[in-house]
Amino acid sequence: MPATCPAAQPLVGLAVTLSPMTVADVPALEAAIRRPEVFASGFGGGPSSFPADAEAFATFARRSYTPADDALPFVVRLRGGPDDGAVVGATKLGDLDLPNESAHLGWTAYDPRVWGTVVNPEVKLLLLGLAFDHGFGRVKLQADARNARSRAAIEKLGARFEGVLRRHLARPDGTWRDTAVYSILVDEWPGVRSGLEARLAGWGDRPVELATDAAAG
């Protein structure tokens, strides 16, 4: 079917809820991801783009997560348990190209306390499902070529590596980023979905708790 733009509405999973981003979410998002270790590997432009204060983070958030005709940004909240409703990150389904049935799933960052938990697999399950259910045939995922953590997470999804765009984006410090590009096609989605569902099943029904130290990965 032809691709259509999804409605901006919450996506509810077992461990997380994705809610359309609003300005009111920015302070909680700052508390979750304005951390040096989040920007260290290339997120948001890398260490040189780390927001120095709340005002700088608000500017960064407006630039990265403002809704648009071709972009659906979401805030990630925990669901269930003692930290129910806590903001732990953000992500976006962007570059929505309806004629070419393509989208870009990215701009993703999480509170380090949920790294290695079920949060990222379920976020990807919800957003990939949203894209493919609305007729998209290709979803791109990408990362700074030097960001080993993000690249490993993308590869673990089952996304296919397409190559590296050399000297692709300028960093705030004047250096240039090489970008590793991956994709998932609609024909590959059933297998990717099964893998993500298996990872969720392995986690079980226990909620994610911020008080618990998460293993990196």
C-alpha atoms as a printed R data frame, in Angstrom:
    type eleno elety resid chain resno      x       y      z
1   ATOM     1    CA   MET     A     1  0.000   0.000  0.000
2   ATOM     2    CA   PRO     A     2  1.182   3.604 -0.514
3   ATOM     3    CA   ALA     A     3  2.990   5.110  2.453
4   ATOM     4    CA   THR     A     4  0.974   7.417  4.687
5   ATOM     5    CA   CYS     A     5  2.111   9.662  7.517
6   ATOM     6    CA   PRO     A     6  1.308   8.117 10.917
7   ATOM     7    CA   ALA     A     7 -0.779  10.092 13.358
8   ATOM     8    CA   ALA     A     8  1.024  11.687 16.286
9   ATOM     9    CA   GLN     A     9 -0.317   9.527 19.078
10  ATOM    10    CA   PRO     A    10  1.153   7.457 21.925
11  ATOM    11    CA   LEU     A    11  2.592   3.997 21.309
12  ATOM    12    CA   VAL     A    12  2.207   1.708 24.306
13  ATOM    13    CA   GLY     A    13  4.455  -1.286 24.907
14  ATOM    14    CA   LEU     A    14  5.083  -3.562 27.852
15  ATOM    15    CA   ALA     A    15  8.003  -1.655 29.376
16  ATOM    16    CA   VAL     A    16  7.811   1.736 27.658
17  ATOM    17    CA   THR     A    17  5.368   4.266 26.307
18  ATOM    18    CA   LEU     A    18  6.308   6.561 23.433
19  ATOM    19    CA   SER     A    19  4.510   9.900 23.598
20  ATOM    20    CA   PRO     A    20  4.620  12.656 20.960
21  ATOM    21    CA   MET     A    21  7.233  15.179 22.092
22  ATOM    22    CA   THR     A    22  6.112  18.524 23.508
23  ATOM    23    CA   VAL     A    23  7.987  21.532 24.867
24  ATOM    24    CA   ALA     A    24  6.855  20.524 28.343
25  ATOM    25    CA   ASP     A    25  8.941  17.341 28.058
26  ATOM    26    CA   VAL     A    26 12.260  19.170 27.617
27  ATOM    27    CA   PRO     A    27 13.250  19.576 31.304
28  ATOM    28    CA   ALA     A    28 12.695  15.879 32.052
29  ATOM    29    CA   LEU     A    29 14.515  14.909 28.870
30  ATOM    30    CA   GLU     A    30 17.431  17.123 29.878
31  ATOM    31    CA   ALA     A    31 17.676  15.313 33.208
32  ATOM    32    CA   ALA     A    32 17.732  11.981 31.365
33  ATOM    33    CA   ILE     A    33 20.207  12.573 28.538
34  ATOM    34    CA   ARG     A    34 22.238  15.735 29.152
35  ATOM    35    CA   ARG     A    35 25.119  13.585 30.312
36  ATOM    36    CA   PRO     A    36 28.658  13.508 28.908
37  ATOM    37    CA   GLU     A    37 28.548   9.743 28.394
38  ATOM    38    CA   VAL     A    38 25.483  10.085 26.123
39  ATOM    39    CA   PHE     A    39 27.272  12.529 23.797
40  ATOM    40    CA   ALA     A    40 30.682  10.866 24.108
41  ATOM    41    CA   SER     A    41 30.327   8.475 21.179
42  ATOM    42    CA   GLY     A    42 28.786  10.811 18.622
43  ATOM    43    CA   PHE     A    43 25.163  11.441 19.550
44  ATOM    44    CA   GLY     A    44 24.049  14.978 18.713
45  ATOM    45    CA   GLY     A    45 27.375  15.835 17.119
46  ATOM    46    CA   GLY     A    46 29.607  14.280 19.735
47  ATOM    47    CA   PRO     A    47 31.376  15.667 22.816
48  ATOM    48    CA   SER     A    48 31.943  19.114 21.278
49  ATOM    49    CA   SER     A    49 28.173  19.609 20.990
50  ATOM    50    CA   PHE     A    50 27.405  18.704 24.607
51  ATOM    51    CA   PRO     A    51 24.937  21.351 25.871
52  ATOM    52    CA   ALA     A    52 26.580  23.398 28.597
53  ATOM    53    CA   ASP     A    53 23.383  24.285 30.448
54  ATOM    54    CA   ALA     A    54 19.586  24.056 30.385
55  ATOM    55    CA   GLU     A    55 19.248  26.844 27.819
56  ATOM    56    CA   ALA     A    56 21.688  25.179 25.455
57  ATOM    57    CA   PHE     A    57 19.895  21.861 25.861
58  ATOM    58    CA   ALA     A    58 16.533  23.490 25.100
59  ATOM    59    CA   THR     A    59 18.008  24.850 21.865
60  ATOM    60    CA   PHE     A    60 19.373  21.401 21.026
61  ATOM    61    CA   ALA     A    61 15.995  19.778 21.776
62  ATOM    62    CA   ARG     A    62 14.098  22.269 19.590
63  ATOM    63    CA   ARG     A    63 16.480  21.590 16.725
64  ATOM    64    CA   SER     A    64 16.323  17.815 17.113
65  ATOM    65    CA   TYR     A    65 12.791  17.057 18.258
66  ATOM    66    CA   THR     A    66 10.370  19.673 16.924
67  ATOM    67    CA   PRO     A    67  7.458  17.961 15.155
68  ATOM    68    CA   ALA     A    68  7.165  18.590 11.419
69  ATOM    69    CA   ASP     A    69  5.260  17.318  8.399
70  ATOM    70    CA   ASP     A    70  8.050  14.803  7.793
71  ATOM    71    CA   ALA     A    71  9.028  14.079 11.406
72  ATOM    72    CA   LEU     A    72  7.411  12.446 14.428
73  ATOM    73    CA   PRO     A    73  9.551  12.905 17.573
74  ATOM    74    CA   PHE     A    74  8.733  10.892 20.692
75  ATOM    75    CA   VAL     A    75  9.713  11.015 24.322
76  ATOM    76    CA   VAL     A    76 10.367   7.602 25.894
77  ATOM    77    CA   ARG     A    77  8.801   6.890 29.296
78  ATOM    78    CA   LEU     A    78  9.019   3.818 31.463
79  ATOM    79    CA   ARG     A    79  5.818   1.873 31.971
80  ATOM    80    CA   GLY     A    80  5.100   0.042 35.203
81  ATOM    81    CA   GLY     A    81  7.145  -0.453 38.335
82  ATOM    82    CA   PRO     A    82  8.401   2.177 40.789
83  ATOM    83    CA   ASP     A    83  9.594   4.492 37.996
84  ATOM    84    CA   ASP     A    84  6.362   4.422 35.999
85  ATOM    85    CA   GLY     A    85  6.149   7.497 33.773
86  ATOM    86    CA   ALA     A    86  9.799   8.502 34.149
87  ATOM    87    CA   VAL     A    87 11.321  10.039 31.015
88  ATOM    88    CA   VAL     A    88 14.357   8.012 29.955
89  ATOM    89    CA   GLY     A    89 15.026   9.186 26.422
90  ATOM    90    CA   ALA     A    90 13.855  10.387 23.052
91  ATOM    91    CA   THR     A    91 13.718   9.160 19.477
92  ATOM    92    CA   LYS     A    92 12.262  10.213 16.136
93  ATOM    93    CA   LEU     A    93 10.789   8.789 12.969
94  ATOM    94    CA   GLY     A    94 11.936  11.401 10.486
95  ATOM    95    CA   ASP     A    95 12.741  12.142  6.856
96  ATOM    96    CA   LEU     A    96  9.322  10.725  5.960
97  ATOM    97    CA   ASP     A    97  9.371  10.433  2.157
98  ATOM    98    CA   LEU     A    98  5.917   9.203  1.189
99  ATOM    99    CA   PRO     A    99  6.416   8.894 -2.604
100 ATOM   100    CA   ASN     A   100  9.548   6.787 -2.093
101 ATOM   101    CA   GLU     A   101  8.131   4.950  0.950
102 ATOM   102    CA   SER     A   102 11.236   5.624  3.026
103 ATOM   103    CA   ALA     A   103 11.826   6.840  6.573
104 ATOM   104    CA   HIS     A   104 14.698   7.382  8.994
105 ATOM   105    CA   LEU     A   105 14.533   6.029 12.545
106 ATOM   106    CA   GLY     A   106 17.068   7.923 14.594
107 ATOM   107    CA   TRP     A   107 17.910  10.847 16.874
108 ATOM   108    CA   THR     A   108 17.764   8.260 19.665
109 ATOM   109    CA   ALA     A   109 19.308   8.704 23.102
110 ATOM   110    CA   TYR     A   110 18.626   7.161 26.496
111 ATOM   111    CA   ASP     A   111 19.469   7.696 30.128
112 ATOM   112    CA   PRO     A   112 22.553   5.490 30.684
113 ATOM   113    CA   ARG     A   113 20.688   3.745 33.489
114 ATOM   114    CA   VAL     A   114 18.507   1.978 30.904
115 ATOM   115    CA   TRP     A   115 21.328   0.991 28.555
116 ATOM   116    CA   GLY     A   116 21.368  -2.763 28.120
117 ATOM   117    CA   THR     A   117 17.744  -3.189 29.183
118 ATOM   118    CA   VAL     A   118 14.642  -3.955 27.155
119 ATOM   119    CA   VAL     A   119 14.028  -0.246 26.472
120 ATOM   120    CA   ASN     A   120 15.795   0.081 23.115
121 ATOM   121    CA   PRO     A   121 14.496  -3.195 21.623
122 ATOM   122    CA   GLU     A   122 10.923  -2.267 22.497
123 ATOM   123    CA   VAL     A   123 11.287   1.289 21.202
124 ATOM   124    CA   LYS     A   124 12.555  -0.093 17.910
125 ATOM   125    CA   LEU     A   125  9.762  -2.690 17.780
126 ATOM   126    CA   LEU     A   126  7.109  -0.001 18.251
127 ATOM   127    CA   LEU     A   127  8.533   2.485 15.758
128 ATOM   128    CA   LEU     A   128  9.471  -0.012 13.051
129 ATOM   129    CA   GLY     A   129  5.994  -1.488 13.363
130 ATOM   130    CA   LEU     A   130  4.492   1.979 13.009
131 ATOM   131    CA   ALA     A   131  6.490   2.656  9.854
132 ATOM   132    CA   PHE     A   132  5.835  -0.640  8.118
133 ATOM   133    CA   ASP     A   133  2.160  -0.658  9.121
134 ATOM   134    CA   HIS     A   134  1.837   2.688  7.314
135 ATOM   135    CA   GLY     A   135  3.220   1.427  4.029
136 ATOM   136    CA   PHE     A   136  6.891   2.356  4.275
137 ATOM   137    CA   GLY     A   137  9.176  -0.010  2.418
138 ATOM   138    CA   ARG     A   138 12.549   1.068  3.790
139 ATOM   139    CA   VAL     A   139 13.615   2.384  7.174
140 ATOM   140    CA   LYS     A   140 17.112   3.797  7.491
141 ATOM   141    CA   LEU     A   141 19.153   3.710 10.699
142 ATOM   142    CA   GLN     A   142 22.545   5.353 10.971
143 ATOM   143    CA   ALA     A   143 25.293   6.264 13.412
144 ATOM   144    CA   ASP     A   144 28.623   7.996 13.593
145 ATOM   145    CA   ALA     A   145 31.022   5.446 12.119
146 ATOM   146    CA   ARG     A   146 33.091   5.710 15.334
147 ATOM   147    CA   ASN     A   147 30.106   5.006 17.603
148 ATOM   148    CA   ALA     A   148 30.651   1.326 18.316
149 ATOM   149    CA   ARG     A   149 27.815   1.134 20.853
150 ATOM   150    CA   SER     A   150 25.159   2.479 18.488
151 ATOM   151    CA   ARG     A   151 26.417   0.434 15.558
152 ATOM   152    CA   ALA     A   152 26.337  -2.755 17.619
153 ATOM   153    CA   ALA     A   153 22.774  -1.999 18.732
154 ATOM   154    CA   ILE     A   154 21.659  -1.396 15.130
155 ATOM   155    CA   GLU     A   155 23.329  -4.584 13.928
156 ATOM   156    CA   LYS     A   156 21.717  -6.546 16.757
157 ATOM   157    CA   LEU     A   157 18.326  -5.500 15.386
158 ATOM   158    CA   GLY     A   158 19.056  -7.339 12.157
159 ATOM   159    CA   ALA     A   159 19.473  -4.191 10.049
160 ATOM   160    CA   ARG     A   160 21.628  -4.580  6.950
161 ATOM   161    CA   PHE     A   161 24.821  -2.531  6.640
162 ATOM   162    CA   GLU     A   162 24.825  -0.443  3.456
163 ATOM   163    CA   GLY     A   163 28.116   1.396  3.759
164 ATOM   164    CA   VAL     A   164 29.831   4.491  5.122
165 ATOM   165    CA   LEU     A   165 29.153   8.015  3.920
166 ATOM   166    CA   ARG     A   166 32.563   9.632  4.166
167 ATOM   167    CA   ARG     A   167 32.907  13.264  5.334
168 ATOM   168    CA   HIS     A   168 29.151  13.302  5.673
169 ATOM   169    CA   LEU     A   169 28.367  15.800  8.437
170 ATOM   170    CA   ALA     A   170 30.245  18.679 10.001
171 ATOM   171    CA   ARG     A   171 30.792  18.500 13.751
172 ATOM   172    CA   PRO     A   172 30.669  21.632 15.940
173 ATOM   173    CA   ASP     A   173 34.421  21.347 16.561
174 ATOM   174    CA   GLY     A   174 35.168  21.654 12.824
175 ATOM   175    CA   THR     A   175 35.917  17.968 12.221
176 ATOM   176    CA   TRP     A   176 33.879  15.813  9.871
177 ATOM   177    CA   ARG     A   177 31.793  12.781 10.699
178 ATOM   178    CA   ASP     A   178 31.707   9.589  8.646
179 ATOM   179    CA   THR     A   179 28.256   8.009  8.886
180 ATOM   180    CA   ALA     A   180 27.564   4.266  8.911
181 ATOM   181    CA   VAL     A   181 24.234   3.586  7.185
182 ATOM   182    CA   TYR     A   182 21.956   0.591  7.741
183 ATOM   183    CA   SER     A   183 18.444  -0.253  6.613
184 ATOM   184    CA   ILE     A   184 15.550  -2.633  7.123
185 ATOM   185    CA   LEU     A   185 13.215  -3.366  4.209
186 ATOM   186    CA   VAL     A   186  9.583  -4.329  4.518
187 ATOM   187    CA   ASP     A   187 10.350  -7.869  3.299
188 ATOM   188    CA   GLU     A   188 12.893  -8.219  6.114
189 ATOM   189    CA   TRP     A   189 10.565  -6.863  8.773
190 ATOM   190    CA   PRO     A   190  8.930 -10.191  9.810
191 ATOM   191    CA   GLY     A   191 12.320 -11.655 10.698
192 ATOM   192    CA   VAL     A   192 13.469  -8.509 12.488
193 ATOM   193    CA   ARG     A   193 10.174  -8.328 14.374
194 ATOM   194    CA   SER     A   194 10.504 -11.939 15.506
195 ATOM   195    CA   GLY     A   195 13.991 -11.262 16.803
196 ATOM   196    CA   LEU     A   196 12.855  -8.215 18.761
197 ATOM   197    CA   GLU     A   197  9.872 -10.069 20.183
198 ATOM   198    CA   ALA     A   198 12.183 -12.855 21.333
199 ATOM   199    CA   ARG     A   199 14.386 -10.332 23.120
200 ATOM   200    CA   LEU     A   200 11.349  -8.880 24.869
201 ATOM   201    CA   ALA     A   201 10.175 -12.361 25.849
202 ATOM   202    CA   GLY     A   202 13.617 -13.042 27.320
203 ATOM   203    CA   TRP     A   203 13.264  -9.986 29.535
204 ATOM   204    CA   GLY     A   204  9.905 -11.174 30.858
205 ATOM   205    CA   ASP     A   205  7.264  -8.984 32.428
206 ATOM   206    CA   ARG     A   206  9.446  -7.257 34.993
207 ATOM   207    CA   PRO     A   207  9.556  -3.457 34.679
208 ATOM   208    CA   VAL     A   208 12.699  -1.484 34.036
209 ATOM   209    CA   GLU     A   209 13.861   0.245 37.220
210 ATOM   210    CA   LEU     A   210 16.170   3.239 37.253
211 ATOM   211    CA   ALA     A   211 17.551   2.223 40.640
212 ATOM   212    CA   THR     A   212 19.005  -0.906 39.051
213 ATOM   213    CA   ASP     A   213 22.389  -0.493 37.404
214 ATOM   214    CA   ALA     A   214 22.047  -1.528 33.767
215 ATOM   215    CA   ALA     A   215 24.813  -3.409 32.051
216 ATOM   216    CA   ALA     A   216 26.249  -1.382 29.186
217 ATOM   217    CA   GLY     A   217 25.427  -2.646 25.719
